[in-house]
Every structure is written in structure tokens, then in C-alpha cells.
Tab-separated table of C-alpha atoms in Angstrom:
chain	number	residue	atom	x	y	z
A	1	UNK	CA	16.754	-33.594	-5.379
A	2	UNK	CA	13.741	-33.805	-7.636
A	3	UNK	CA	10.093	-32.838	-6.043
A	4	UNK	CA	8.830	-36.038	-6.631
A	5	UNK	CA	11.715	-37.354	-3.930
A	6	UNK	CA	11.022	-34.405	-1.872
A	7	UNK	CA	7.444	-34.753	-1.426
A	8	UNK	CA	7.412	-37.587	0.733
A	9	UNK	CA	10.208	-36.498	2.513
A	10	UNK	CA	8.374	-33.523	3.302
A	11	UNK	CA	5.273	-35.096	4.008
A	12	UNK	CA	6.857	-37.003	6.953
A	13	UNK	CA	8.324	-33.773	8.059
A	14	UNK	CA	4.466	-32.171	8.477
A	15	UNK	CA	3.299	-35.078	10.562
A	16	UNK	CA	6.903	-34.402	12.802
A	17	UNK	CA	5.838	-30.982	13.411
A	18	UNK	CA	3.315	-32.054	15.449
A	19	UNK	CA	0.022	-30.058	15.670
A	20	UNK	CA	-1.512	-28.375	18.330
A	21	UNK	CA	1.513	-26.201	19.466
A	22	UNK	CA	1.903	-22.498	18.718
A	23	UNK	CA	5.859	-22.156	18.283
A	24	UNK	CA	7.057	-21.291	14.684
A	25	UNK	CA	8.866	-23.619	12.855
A	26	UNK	CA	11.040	-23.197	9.123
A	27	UNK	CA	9.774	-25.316	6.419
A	28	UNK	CA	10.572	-26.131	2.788
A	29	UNK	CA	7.988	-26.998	0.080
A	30	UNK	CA	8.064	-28.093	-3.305
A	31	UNK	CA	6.242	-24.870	-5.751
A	32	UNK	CA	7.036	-25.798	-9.240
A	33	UNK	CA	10.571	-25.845	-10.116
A	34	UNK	CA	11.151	-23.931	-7.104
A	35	UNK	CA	11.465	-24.894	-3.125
A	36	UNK	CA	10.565	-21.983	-0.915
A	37	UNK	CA	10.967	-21.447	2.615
A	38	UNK	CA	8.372	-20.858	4.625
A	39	UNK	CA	7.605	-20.356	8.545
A	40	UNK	CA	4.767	-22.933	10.331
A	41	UNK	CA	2.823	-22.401	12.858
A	42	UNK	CA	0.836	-25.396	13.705
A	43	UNK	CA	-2.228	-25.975	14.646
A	44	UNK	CA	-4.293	-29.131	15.095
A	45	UNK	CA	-7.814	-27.753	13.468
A	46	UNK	CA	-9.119	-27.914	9.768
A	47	UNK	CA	-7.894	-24.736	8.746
A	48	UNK	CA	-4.869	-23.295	7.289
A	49	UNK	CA	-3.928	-19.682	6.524
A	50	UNK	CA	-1.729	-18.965	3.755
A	51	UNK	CA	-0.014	-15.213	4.920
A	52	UNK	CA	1.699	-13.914	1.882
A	53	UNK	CA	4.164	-11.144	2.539
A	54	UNK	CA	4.337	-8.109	0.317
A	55	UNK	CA	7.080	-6.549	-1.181
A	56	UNK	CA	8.667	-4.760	2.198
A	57	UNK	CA	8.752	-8.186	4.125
A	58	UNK	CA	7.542	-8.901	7.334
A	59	UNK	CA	7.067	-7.635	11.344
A	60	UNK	CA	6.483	-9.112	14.643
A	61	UNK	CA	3.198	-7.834	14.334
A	62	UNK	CA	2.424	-10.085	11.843
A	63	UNK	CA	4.587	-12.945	13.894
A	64	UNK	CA	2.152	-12.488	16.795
A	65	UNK	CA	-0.982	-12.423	15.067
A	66	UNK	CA	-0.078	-15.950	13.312
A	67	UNK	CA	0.817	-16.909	17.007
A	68	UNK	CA	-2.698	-16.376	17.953
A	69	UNK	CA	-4.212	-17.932	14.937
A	70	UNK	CA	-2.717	-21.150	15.518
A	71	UNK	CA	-3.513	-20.852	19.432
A	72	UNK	CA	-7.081	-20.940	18.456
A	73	UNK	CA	-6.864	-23.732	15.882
A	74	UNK	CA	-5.458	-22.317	12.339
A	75	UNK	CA	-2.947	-23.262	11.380
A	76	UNK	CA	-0.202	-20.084	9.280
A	77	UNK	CA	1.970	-20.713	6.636
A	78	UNK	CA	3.717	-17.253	6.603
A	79	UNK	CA	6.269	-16.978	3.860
A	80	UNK	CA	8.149	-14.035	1.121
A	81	UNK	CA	7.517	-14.857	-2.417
A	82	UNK	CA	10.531	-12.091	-3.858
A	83	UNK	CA	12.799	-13.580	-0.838
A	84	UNK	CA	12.516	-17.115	-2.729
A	85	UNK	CA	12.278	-16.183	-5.817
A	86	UNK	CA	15.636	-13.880	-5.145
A	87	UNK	CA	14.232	-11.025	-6.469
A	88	UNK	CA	14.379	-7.443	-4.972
A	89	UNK	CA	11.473	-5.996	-2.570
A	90	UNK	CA	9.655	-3.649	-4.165
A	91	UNK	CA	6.239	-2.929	-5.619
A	92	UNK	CA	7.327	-3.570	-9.285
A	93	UNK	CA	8.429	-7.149	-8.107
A	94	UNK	CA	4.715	-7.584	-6.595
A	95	UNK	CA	3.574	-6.150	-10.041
A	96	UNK	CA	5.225	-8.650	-11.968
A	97	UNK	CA	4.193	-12.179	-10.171
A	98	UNK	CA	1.993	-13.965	-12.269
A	99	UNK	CA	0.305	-15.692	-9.627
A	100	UNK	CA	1.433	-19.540	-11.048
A	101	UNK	CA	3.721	-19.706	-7.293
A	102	UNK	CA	0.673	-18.843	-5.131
A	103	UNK	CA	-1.276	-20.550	-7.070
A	104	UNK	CA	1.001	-24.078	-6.436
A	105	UNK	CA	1.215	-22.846	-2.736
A	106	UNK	CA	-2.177	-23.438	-2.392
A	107	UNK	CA	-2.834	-26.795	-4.448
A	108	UNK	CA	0.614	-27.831	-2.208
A	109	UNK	CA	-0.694	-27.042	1.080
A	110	UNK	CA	-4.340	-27.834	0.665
A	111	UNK	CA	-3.348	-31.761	-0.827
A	112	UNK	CA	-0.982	-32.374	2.116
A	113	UNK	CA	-2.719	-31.014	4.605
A	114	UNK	CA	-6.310	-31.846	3.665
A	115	UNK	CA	-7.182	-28.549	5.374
A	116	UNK	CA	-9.158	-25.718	3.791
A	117	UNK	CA	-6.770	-22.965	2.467
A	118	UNK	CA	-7.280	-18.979	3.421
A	119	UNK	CA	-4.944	-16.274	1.709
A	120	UNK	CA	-4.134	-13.082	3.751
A	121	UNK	CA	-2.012	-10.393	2.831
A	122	UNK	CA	-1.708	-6.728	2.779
A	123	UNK	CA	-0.510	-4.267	0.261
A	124	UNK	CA	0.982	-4.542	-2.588
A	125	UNK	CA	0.845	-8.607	-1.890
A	126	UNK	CA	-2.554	-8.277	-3.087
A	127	UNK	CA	-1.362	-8.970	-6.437
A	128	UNK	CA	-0.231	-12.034	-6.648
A	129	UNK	CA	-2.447	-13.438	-3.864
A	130	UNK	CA	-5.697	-12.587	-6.232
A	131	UNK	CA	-3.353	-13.768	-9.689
A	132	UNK	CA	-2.735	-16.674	-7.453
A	133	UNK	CA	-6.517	-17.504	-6.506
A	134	UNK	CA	-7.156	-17.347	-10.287
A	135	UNK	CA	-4.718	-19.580	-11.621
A	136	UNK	CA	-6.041	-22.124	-8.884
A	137	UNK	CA	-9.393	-21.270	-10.144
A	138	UNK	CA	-8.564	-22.535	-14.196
A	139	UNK	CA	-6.376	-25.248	-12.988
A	140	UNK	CA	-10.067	-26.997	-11.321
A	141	UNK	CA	-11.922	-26.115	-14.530
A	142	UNK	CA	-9.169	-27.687	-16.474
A	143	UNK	CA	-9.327	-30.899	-14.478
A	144	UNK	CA	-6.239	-30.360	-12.704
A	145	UNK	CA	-7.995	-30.411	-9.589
A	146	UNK	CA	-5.567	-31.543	-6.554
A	147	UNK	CA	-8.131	-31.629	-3.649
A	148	UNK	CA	-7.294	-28.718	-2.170
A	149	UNK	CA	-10.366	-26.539	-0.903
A	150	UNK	CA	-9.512	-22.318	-1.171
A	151	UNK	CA	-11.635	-20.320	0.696
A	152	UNK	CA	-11.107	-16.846	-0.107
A	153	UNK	CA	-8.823	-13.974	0.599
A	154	UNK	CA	-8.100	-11.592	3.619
A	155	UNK	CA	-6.691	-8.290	2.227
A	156	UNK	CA	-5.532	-5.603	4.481
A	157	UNK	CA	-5.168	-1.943	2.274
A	158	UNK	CA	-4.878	-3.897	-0.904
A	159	UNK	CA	-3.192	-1.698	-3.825
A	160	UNK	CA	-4.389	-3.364	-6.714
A	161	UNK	CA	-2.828	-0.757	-9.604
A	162	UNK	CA	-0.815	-1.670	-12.292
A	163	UNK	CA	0.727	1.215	-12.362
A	164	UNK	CA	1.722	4.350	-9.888
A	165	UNK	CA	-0.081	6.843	-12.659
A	166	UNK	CA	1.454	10.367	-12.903
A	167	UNK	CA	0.332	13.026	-10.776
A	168	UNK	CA	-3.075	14.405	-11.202
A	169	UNK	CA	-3.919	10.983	-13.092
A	170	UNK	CA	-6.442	8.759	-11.746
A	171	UNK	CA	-5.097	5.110	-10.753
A	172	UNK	CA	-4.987	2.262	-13.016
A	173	UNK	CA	-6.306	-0.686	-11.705
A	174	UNK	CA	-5.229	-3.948	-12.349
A	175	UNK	CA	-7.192	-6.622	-14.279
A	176	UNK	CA	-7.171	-9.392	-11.942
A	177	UNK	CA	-9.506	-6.495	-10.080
A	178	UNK	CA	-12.188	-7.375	-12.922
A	179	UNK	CA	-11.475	-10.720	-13.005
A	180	UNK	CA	-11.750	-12.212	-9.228
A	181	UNK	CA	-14.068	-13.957	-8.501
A	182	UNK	CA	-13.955	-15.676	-4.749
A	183	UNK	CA	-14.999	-14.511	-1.122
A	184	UNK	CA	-13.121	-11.307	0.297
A	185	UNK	CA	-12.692	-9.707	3.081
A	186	UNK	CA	-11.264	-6.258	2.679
A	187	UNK	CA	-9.862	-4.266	5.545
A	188	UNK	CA	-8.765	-0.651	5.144
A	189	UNK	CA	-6.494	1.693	6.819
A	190	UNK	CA	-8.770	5.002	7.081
A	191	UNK	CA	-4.991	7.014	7.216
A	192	UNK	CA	-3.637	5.165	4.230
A	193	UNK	CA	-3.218	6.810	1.474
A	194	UNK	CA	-5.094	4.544	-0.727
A	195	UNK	CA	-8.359	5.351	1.651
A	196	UNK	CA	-10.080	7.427	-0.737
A	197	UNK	CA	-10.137	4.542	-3.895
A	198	UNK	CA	-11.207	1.896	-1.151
A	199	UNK	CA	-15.575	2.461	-3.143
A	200	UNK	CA	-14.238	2.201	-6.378
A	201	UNK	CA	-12.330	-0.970	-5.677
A	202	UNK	CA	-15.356	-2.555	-4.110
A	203	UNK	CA	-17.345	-1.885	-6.857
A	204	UNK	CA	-15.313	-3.541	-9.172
A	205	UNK	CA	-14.492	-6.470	-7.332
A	206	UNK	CA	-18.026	-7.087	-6.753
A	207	UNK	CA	-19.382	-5.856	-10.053
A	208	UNK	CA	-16.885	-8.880	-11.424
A	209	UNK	CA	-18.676	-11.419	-9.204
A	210	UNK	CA	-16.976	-11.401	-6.162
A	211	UNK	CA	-18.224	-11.639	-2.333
A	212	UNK	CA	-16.810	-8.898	-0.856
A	213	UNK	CA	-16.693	-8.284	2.519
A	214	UNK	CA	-15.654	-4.678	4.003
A	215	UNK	CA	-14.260	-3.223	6.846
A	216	UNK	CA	-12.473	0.413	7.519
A	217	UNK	CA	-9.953	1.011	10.550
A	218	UNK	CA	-10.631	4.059	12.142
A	219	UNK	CA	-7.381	5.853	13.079
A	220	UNK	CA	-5.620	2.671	11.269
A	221	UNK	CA	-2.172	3.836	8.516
A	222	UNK	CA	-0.916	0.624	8.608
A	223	UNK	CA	-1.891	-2.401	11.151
A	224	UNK	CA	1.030	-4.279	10.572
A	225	UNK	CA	3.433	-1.380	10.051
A	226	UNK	CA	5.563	-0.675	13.640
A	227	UNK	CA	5.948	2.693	12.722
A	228	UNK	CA	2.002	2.885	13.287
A	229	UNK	CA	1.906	3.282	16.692
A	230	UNK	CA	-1.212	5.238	17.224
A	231	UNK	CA	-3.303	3.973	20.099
A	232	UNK	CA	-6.483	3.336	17.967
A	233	UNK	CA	-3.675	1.108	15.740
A	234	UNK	CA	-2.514	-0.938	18.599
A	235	UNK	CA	-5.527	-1.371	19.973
A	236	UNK	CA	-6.927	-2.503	16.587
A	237	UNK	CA	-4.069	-4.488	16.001
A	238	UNK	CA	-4.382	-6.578	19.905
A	239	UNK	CA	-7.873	-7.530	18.382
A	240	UNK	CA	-7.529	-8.652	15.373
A	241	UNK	CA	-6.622	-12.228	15.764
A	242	UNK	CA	-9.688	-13.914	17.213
A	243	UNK	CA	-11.885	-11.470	14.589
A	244	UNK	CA	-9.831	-13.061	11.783
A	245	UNK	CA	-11.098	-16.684	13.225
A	246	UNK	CA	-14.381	-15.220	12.528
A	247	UNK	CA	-14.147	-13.882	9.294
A	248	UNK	CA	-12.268	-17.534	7.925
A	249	UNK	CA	-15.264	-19.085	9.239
A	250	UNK	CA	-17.117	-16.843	7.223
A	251	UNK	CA	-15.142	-16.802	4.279
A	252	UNK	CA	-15.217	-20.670	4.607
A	253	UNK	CA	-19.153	-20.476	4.662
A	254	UNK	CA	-19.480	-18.731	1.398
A	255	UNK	CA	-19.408	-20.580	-1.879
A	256	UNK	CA	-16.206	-20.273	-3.953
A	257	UNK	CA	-16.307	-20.663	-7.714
A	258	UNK	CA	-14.790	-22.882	-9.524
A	259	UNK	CA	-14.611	-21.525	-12.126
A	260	UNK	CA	-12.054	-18.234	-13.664
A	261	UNK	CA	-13.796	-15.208	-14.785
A	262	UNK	CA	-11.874	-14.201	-18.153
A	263	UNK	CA	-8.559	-11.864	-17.309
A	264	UNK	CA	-8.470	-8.988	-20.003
A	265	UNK	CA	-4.460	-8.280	-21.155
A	266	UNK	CA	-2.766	-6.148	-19.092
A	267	UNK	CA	-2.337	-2.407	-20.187
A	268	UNK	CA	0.495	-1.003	-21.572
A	269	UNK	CA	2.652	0.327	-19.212
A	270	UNK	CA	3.306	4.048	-19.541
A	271	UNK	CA	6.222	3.999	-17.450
A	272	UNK	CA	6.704	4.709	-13.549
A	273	UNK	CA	4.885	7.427	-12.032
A	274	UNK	CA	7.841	8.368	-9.863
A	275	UNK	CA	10.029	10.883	-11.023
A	276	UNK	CA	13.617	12.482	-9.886
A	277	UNK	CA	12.736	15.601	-11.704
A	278	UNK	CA	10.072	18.133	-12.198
A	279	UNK	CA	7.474	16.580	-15.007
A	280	UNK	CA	4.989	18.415	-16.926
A	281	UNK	CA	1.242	18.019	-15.134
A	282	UNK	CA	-0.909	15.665	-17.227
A	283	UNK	CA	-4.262	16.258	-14.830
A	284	UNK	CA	-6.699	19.127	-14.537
A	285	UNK	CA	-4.798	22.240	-13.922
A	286	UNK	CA	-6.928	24.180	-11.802
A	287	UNK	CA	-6.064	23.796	-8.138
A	288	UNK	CA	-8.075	23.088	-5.405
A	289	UNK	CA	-8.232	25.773	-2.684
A	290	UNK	CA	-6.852	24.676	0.363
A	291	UNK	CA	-8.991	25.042	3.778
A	292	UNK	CA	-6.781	23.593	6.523
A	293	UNK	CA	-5.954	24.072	10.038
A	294	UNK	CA	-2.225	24.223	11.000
A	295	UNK	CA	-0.680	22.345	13.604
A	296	UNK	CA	-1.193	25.662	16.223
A	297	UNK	CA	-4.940	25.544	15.382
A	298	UNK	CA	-4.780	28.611	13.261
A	299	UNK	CA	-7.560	28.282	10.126
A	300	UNK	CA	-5.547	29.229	6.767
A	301	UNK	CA	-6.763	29.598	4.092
A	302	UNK	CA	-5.051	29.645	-0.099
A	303	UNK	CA	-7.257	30.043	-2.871
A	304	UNK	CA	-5.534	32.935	-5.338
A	305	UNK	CA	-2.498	31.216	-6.213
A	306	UNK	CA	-2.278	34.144	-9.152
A	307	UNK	CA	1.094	36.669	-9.267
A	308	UNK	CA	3.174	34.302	-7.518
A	309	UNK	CA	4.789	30.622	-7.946
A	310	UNK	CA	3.498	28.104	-5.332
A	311	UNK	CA	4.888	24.945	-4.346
A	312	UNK	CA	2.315	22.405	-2.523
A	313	UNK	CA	4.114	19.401	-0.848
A	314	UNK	CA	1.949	16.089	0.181
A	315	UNK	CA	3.627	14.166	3.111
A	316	UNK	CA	3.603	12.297	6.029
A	317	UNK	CA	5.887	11.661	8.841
A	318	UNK	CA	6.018	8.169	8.352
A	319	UNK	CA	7.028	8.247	5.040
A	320	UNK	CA	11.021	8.108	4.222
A	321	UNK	CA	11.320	9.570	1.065
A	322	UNK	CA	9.013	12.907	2.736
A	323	UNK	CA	11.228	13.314	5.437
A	324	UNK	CA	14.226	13.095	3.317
A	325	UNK	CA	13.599	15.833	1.115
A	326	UNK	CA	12.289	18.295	3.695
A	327	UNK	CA	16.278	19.710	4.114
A	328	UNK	CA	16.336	20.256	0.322
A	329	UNK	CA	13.181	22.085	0.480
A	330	UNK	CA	14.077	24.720	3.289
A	331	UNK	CA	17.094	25.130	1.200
A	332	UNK	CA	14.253	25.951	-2.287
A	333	UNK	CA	12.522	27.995	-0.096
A	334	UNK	CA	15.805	29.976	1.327
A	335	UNK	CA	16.805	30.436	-2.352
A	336	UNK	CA	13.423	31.794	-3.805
A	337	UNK	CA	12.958	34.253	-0.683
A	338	UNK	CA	13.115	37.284	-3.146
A	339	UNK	CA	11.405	35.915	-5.332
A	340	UNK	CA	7.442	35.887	-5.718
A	341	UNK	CA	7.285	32.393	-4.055
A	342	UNK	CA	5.110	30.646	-1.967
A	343	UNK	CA	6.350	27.003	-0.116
A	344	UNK	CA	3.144	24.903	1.979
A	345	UNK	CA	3.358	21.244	2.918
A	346	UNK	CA	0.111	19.187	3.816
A	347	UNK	CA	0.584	16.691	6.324
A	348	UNK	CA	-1.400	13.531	5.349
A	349	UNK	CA	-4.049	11.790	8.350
A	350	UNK	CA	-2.044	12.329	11.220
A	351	UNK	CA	-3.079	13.484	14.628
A	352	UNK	CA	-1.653	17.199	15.430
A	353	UNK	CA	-0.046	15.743	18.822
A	354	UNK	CA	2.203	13.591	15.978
A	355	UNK	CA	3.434	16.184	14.008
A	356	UNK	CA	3.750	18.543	16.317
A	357	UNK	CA	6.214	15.972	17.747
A	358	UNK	CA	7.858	15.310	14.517
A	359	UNK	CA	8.230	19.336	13.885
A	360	UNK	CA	10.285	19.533	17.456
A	361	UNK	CA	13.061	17.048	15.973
A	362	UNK	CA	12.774	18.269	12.475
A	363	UNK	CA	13.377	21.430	11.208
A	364	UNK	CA	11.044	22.560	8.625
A	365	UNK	CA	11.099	26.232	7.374
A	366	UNK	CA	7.865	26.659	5.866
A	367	UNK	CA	3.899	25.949	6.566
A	368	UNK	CA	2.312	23.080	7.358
A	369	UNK	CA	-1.471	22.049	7.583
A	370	UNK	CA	-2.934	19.071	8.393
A	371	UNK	CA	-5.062	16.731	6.287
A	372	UNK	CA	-6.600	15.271	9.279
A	373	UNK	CA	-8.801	12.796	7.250
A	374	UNK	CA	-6.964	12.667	4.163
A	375	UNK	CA	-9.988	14.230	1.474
A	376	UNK	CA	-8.131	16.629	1.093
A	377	UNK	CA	-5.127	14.792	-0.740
A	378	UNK	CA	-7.738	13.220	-2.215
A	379	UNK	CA	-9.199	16.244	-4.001
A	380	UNK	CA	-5.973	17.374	-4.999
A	381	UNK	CA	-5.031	13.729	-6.821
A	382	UNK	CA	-1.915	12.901	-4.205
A	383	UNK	CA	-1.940	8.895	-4.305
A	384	UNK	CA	1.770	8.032	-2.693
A	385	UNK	CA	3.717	10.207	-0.976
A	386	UNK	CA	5.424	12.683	-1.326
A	387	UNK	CA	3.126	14.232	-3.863
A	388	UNK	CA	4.213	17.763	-4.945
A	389	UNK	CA	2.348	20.669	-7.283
A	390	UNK	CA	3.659	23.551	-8.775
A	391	UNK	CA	1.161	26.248	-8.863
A	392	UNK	CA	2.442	29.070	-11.336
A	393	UNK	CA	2.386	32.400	-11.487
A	394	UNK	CA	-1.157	32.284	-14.165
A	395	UNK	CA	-3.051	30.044	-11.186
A	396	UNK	CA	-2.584	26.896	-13.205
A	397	UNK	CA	-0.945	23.723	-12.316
A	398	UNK	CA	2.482	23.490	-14.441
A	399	UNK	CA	4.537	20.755	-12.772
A	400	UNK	CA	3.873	17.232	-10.478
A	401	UNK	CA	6.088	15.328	-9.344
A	402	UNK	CA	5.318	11.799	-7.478
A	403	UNK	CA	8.331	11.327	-5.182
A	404	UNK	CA	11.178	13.430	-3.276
A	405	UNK	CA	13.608	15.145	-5.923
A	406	UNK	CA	16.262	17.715	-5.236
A	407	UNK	CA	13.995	21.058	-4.660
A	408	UNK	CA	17.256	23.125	-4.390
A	409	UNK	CA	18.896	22.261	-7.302
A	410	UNK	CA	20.177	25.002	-9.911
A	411	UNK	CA	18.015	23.176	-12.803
A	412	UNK	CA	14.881	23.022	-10.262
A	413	UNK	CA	15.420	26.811	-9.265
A	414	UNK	CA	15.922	27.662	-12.342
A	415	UNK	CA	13.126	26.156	-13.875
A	416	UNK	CA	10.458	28.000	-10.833
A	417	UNK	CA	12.087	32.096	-11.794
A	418	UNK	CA	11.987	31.083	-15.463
A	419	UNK	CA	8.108	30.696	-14.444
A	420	UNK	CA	7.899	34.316	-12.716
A	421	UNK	CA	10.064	35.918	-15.904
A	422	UNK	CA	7.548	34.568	-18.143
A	423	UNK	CA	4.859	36.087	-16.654
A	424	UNK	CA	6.775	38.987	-16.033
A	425	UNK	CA	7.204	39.113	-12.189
A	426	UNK	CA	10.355	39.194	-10.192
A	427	UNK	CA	9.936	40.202	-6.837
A	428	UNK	CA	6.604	39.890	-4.453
């Protein structure tokens, strides 16, 4: 069936699912060549949010909050743009939207409905949510105007890179950064590990033009994340409905241009910053001491990392990819226990009662500290998790690796002695 048939079709079906009522309902709309599935929650008022999953789908979080919206007269069209487009779920797919779907999704929704059009998303669903607002914004300066009316954006912990950078390198922002241009509201995550590039992204959104509203959430990893299920996070999460009525209303206040800022290309792409191997360490060499309580209390202290090779592991509980490699690492350490060798991990923002918890069902075999705000990661250049360094036996940074590998392998191993025998030391 062609979208010109459709559209009327589903026209009639929008006026069946009556207004007013709260209950989630599936419906299909014409985007392009494509028709993508969406869920509706009505609502009988003038508004209409656009919720844009990112590239790890969606929650019941984010089921109940679009509940609540359309209880208080906004109206949620929730929907997953790599679902419909059958492509995997992953950051890279989120990368490499163009915007052109959102885009229609908006024009779509804003001429049927005749209500005025709010995106939301978090993550990684950033992307094509501000790609999307700036294809709308050259198809009204090209006199493709459809009478929709697009408000602005609501961005939970955006990640706006292009690229996951190697270790030690700073990020890489995208261009549609520099080139957006409408109201934002920005909330972020103060345990996220994207926290500490929060200033420089509000610089450059609002150095480009943009409105940009701010917010941090104390104690907050991820709102919408159910593994998050720190008090401060529920309780932030129970209240953020009715103060997202009040920020549309303020988005909805504030003038939107009409008209694109330029996009620059898109750099090259130096490939993925995640590895499955040790790599070479492209960023300043010199480590950072580390200051840090552990998780009995106990003050420790590293800041001669000389006569000795030291591994420095960046995790966090709630990350898979940590936990997974934590076995392979008490098996490292194990090997390299006559050897001059050092193993510490640095838990990321988490509270001490968590880990503590975590280290009672999880065995790990070597130090950990706790990064209870996260500036320490920060210092050191971790931006995903796990983020590992390998100190050697000179003081100097030799190896990073962004991701879990296989710590105990025999090329791994292997590779760490070869570091002591260059320097000529065996044994501590």
C-alpha cells in the first residue's frame, strides 16, 4: 500500500484513538519509504512528545513516565528508530542515522495532529534526534514547510561523539553539536560517565546558537536505566513527569529558528576506540597519582608507579563488560604474583554500601577504591567503561585499552614481563 493510501487511512485511525485516555496504544505511520511502529499515548491537549529510543531500547520507566505525560495533557509518541529500520542496537547504528526519519516523524506528527512537537531522548539517541531537528529546520527554509510547529529537544545524558576516541584521547564531538540551533533542555546523570564533558558540551551548543537549558541529577547514573536503583534515582525518577510538563511549556515559550545553521562534514573516522587487545597509549603518559579511599575506609595512596608494572582498571558494577572481565583479571594477577606487578581497580560514582554489596557476590582478588564523584576517572581520561592503563616499569603509561579483553592470556602476560625484562627487573 502506497503512503498516499495510507495516510488517510491512518488519519481516521488517530481520531479512533480517542484522546483524553492514558492507555498505550500501537500505531503505524507513514516516514518516507518506510512505515514504523510506534506506541500512543493519547492525550486530548495541544502538545505532543516525540520519545525517541536510543540504541539499547526501552524500560517501564520510560512506559510510566509517558503514562503521566499524557495524564496531564501531552500527548507521547514513543517509538525505536534501529527496531524499524531492522538494524542492530548499538551506538554505531545511532552514529549512523542521518536524521531524514526523525526529521519526517516530526513534519508527520505535527501536520496530523496540529499539535506542537517536543523531542526527548537520552543517550546515544541524541544523535539523530538533533540530525533530525536540523533536517526539519532546512526543509522550512526550503519551502517545504508542512505546518508542523517543533519546539525543541529534551536530552537526558546526551553522548554527542562521533567517535569512542582511544584511551587517553579527548572525545570527538559530533558536528550536529556546532550546528543546532533550537531550545534544549539538557539533563545529566552526575554518576554517568559522560559527567565530566557535560561544560564543554554546553558551550558548544550554545556558542552555535542554541537555548540551552541545564540541569544535573545528583546521585543520578542513569534515570531510565532499572539497574539504577539508587534512592536519589528513584526518587528523581517519581518526579520527573509533571517537571517535564514544565520544561515543554518552556521549551514551547522560546523561539525556535527556522532556519539551519551550516553542518561542517563529518570527520574521518579513525576507527573504534574499543579494543580486544592491549593498544599502544596515544595520550599523555604521565599518570595521575591516585588519592582514594577503599571500600573499608582506609586512605591509599599510589604515586611512584617506578620499578614495577601497574595495571589500573576503570569500572563500575553496573557495567557488563567490567564485571565480565574481573575473573580474567584475578587470573593476570595470580599469574604475575612473582613478578614486580601491581593490579588496582577504581570503582566509578558508586556509593560504598553498593560495592561493598557487589564485592560479597563477586570475587575480586585485588584492590579497589572508589571514585565517589567520578573526577577522578576524569583526570585519568576513562570515558566508557571498562577503561584500563598500563603503568610500566619507567612510570610511563605504555598501554590503554577501552573495553574488557582477556587479561590472562599468554600474549597479554607475555607482553606485561617482556615490560619488566626490558627494564631489567624480574622479581619485586
Amino acid at each position: 500500500m502506497s503512503a498516499s493510501v495510507r495516510f488517510p487511512f491512518l488519519l481516521i485511525l488517530l481520531l479512533v484513538l480517542a484522546p483524553g485516555g492514558a492507555t498505550a496504544e500501537p500505531l503505524v505511520v507513514p516516514v518516507l519509504d518506510e512505515e514504523m511502529s510506534l506506541t500512543r499515548h493519547a492525550a486530548e491537549g495541544d502538545t505532543l512528545v516525540l520519545w525517541i529510543a536510543p540504541a539499547f531500547g526501552t524500560s517501564d520507566r520510560v512506559t510510566q513516565v509517558a503514562r503521566e505525560l499524557a495524564a496531564n495533557g501531552m500527548e507521547v509518541w514513543h517509538l525505536d528508530l534501529a527496531e524499524n529500520l531492522f538494524l542492530p542496537r548499538s551506538t554505531s547504528t545511532m552514529r549512523a542515522l542521518d536524521g531524514r526519519y526523525v526529521a519526517g516523524l516530526v513534519e508527520y506528527a505535527g501536520a496530523s495532529t496540529g499539535k506542537v512537537v517536543t523531542l526527548l531522548s537520552r543517550s546515544y539517541g541524541a544523535l539523530p534526534v538533533l540530525k533530525g531537528a536540523h533536517q526539519w529546520q532546512l526543509r522550512q527554509q526550503a519551502g517545504g514547510a508542512s505546518g508542523a510547529v517543533l519546539a525543541g529537544a529534551i536530552l537526558f545524558s546526551p553522548e554527542l561523539y562521533s567517535e569512542i576516541p582511544p584511551l587517553g584521547l579527548p572525545p570527538v564531538f559530533d558536528p550536529i553539536v556546532d550546528a543546532t540551533s533550537i531550545p534544549l533542555m539538557l539533563y545529566q546523570g552526575e554518576r554517568r560517565n559522560n559527567r565530566w564533558q557535560f561544560e564543554e558540551l554546553v558551550a558548544r551548543l550554545r556558542a552555535g546558537g542554541a537555548q540551552v537549558y541545564t540541569r544535573i541529577l545528583p546521585g543520578v547514573t542513569g534515570l531510565f536505566y532499572e539497574g539504577d536503583t539508587a534512592p536519589r534515582t528513584l526518587d528523581t525518577w517519581r518526579g520527573i513527569a509533571p517537571e517535564l510538563v514544565r520544561v515543554i511549556r518552556l521549551l514551547e515559550s522560546t523561539a525556535t529558528p527556522l532556519v539551519a545553521r551550516e553542518l561542517a562534514p563529518p570527520p574521518p573516522v579513525s576507527g573504534t576506540g574499543l579494543y580486544i587487545g592491549l593498544q599502544p597509549f596515544r595520550g599523555n603518559p604521565v599518570p595521575p597519582p591516585l588519592d582514594l579511599p577503599d571500600v573499608t575506609g582506609r586512605q591509599v595512596r599510589y604515586d611512584d608507579y617506578q620499578g614495577k608494572v601497574t595495571v589500573v582498571n576503570f569500572w563500575a558494577s553496573w557495567c557488563g563488560p567490567c564485571v565480565e572481565e574481573i575473573p580474567a583479571l584475578n587470573r593476570l594477577r595470580e599469574r604475575m604474583r612473582d613478578s614486580a606487578f601491581e593490579l588496582v581497580s577504581v570503582d566509578y560514582a558508586e556509593d560504598k554500601e553498593r560495592v561493598k554489596a557487589f564485592l560479597e557476590q563477586v570475587e575480586v582478588d585485588f584492590p579497589v577504591l572508589l571514585d565517589s564523584d567520578g573526577s577522578t576517572a576524569a583526570r585519568w581520561g576513562a570515558l566508557v567503561f571498562p577503561s584500563t592503563f598500563v603503568i610500566g616499569p619507567d612510570g610511563r603509561i605504555v598501554y590503554g585499552v577501552n573495553g574488557a579483553i582477556h587479561w590472562d592470556s599468554d600474549e597479554v602476560v607475555g607482553t606485561l614481563r617482556g615490560l619488566l625484562e626490558d627494564e631489567g627487573v624480574n622479581r619485586p
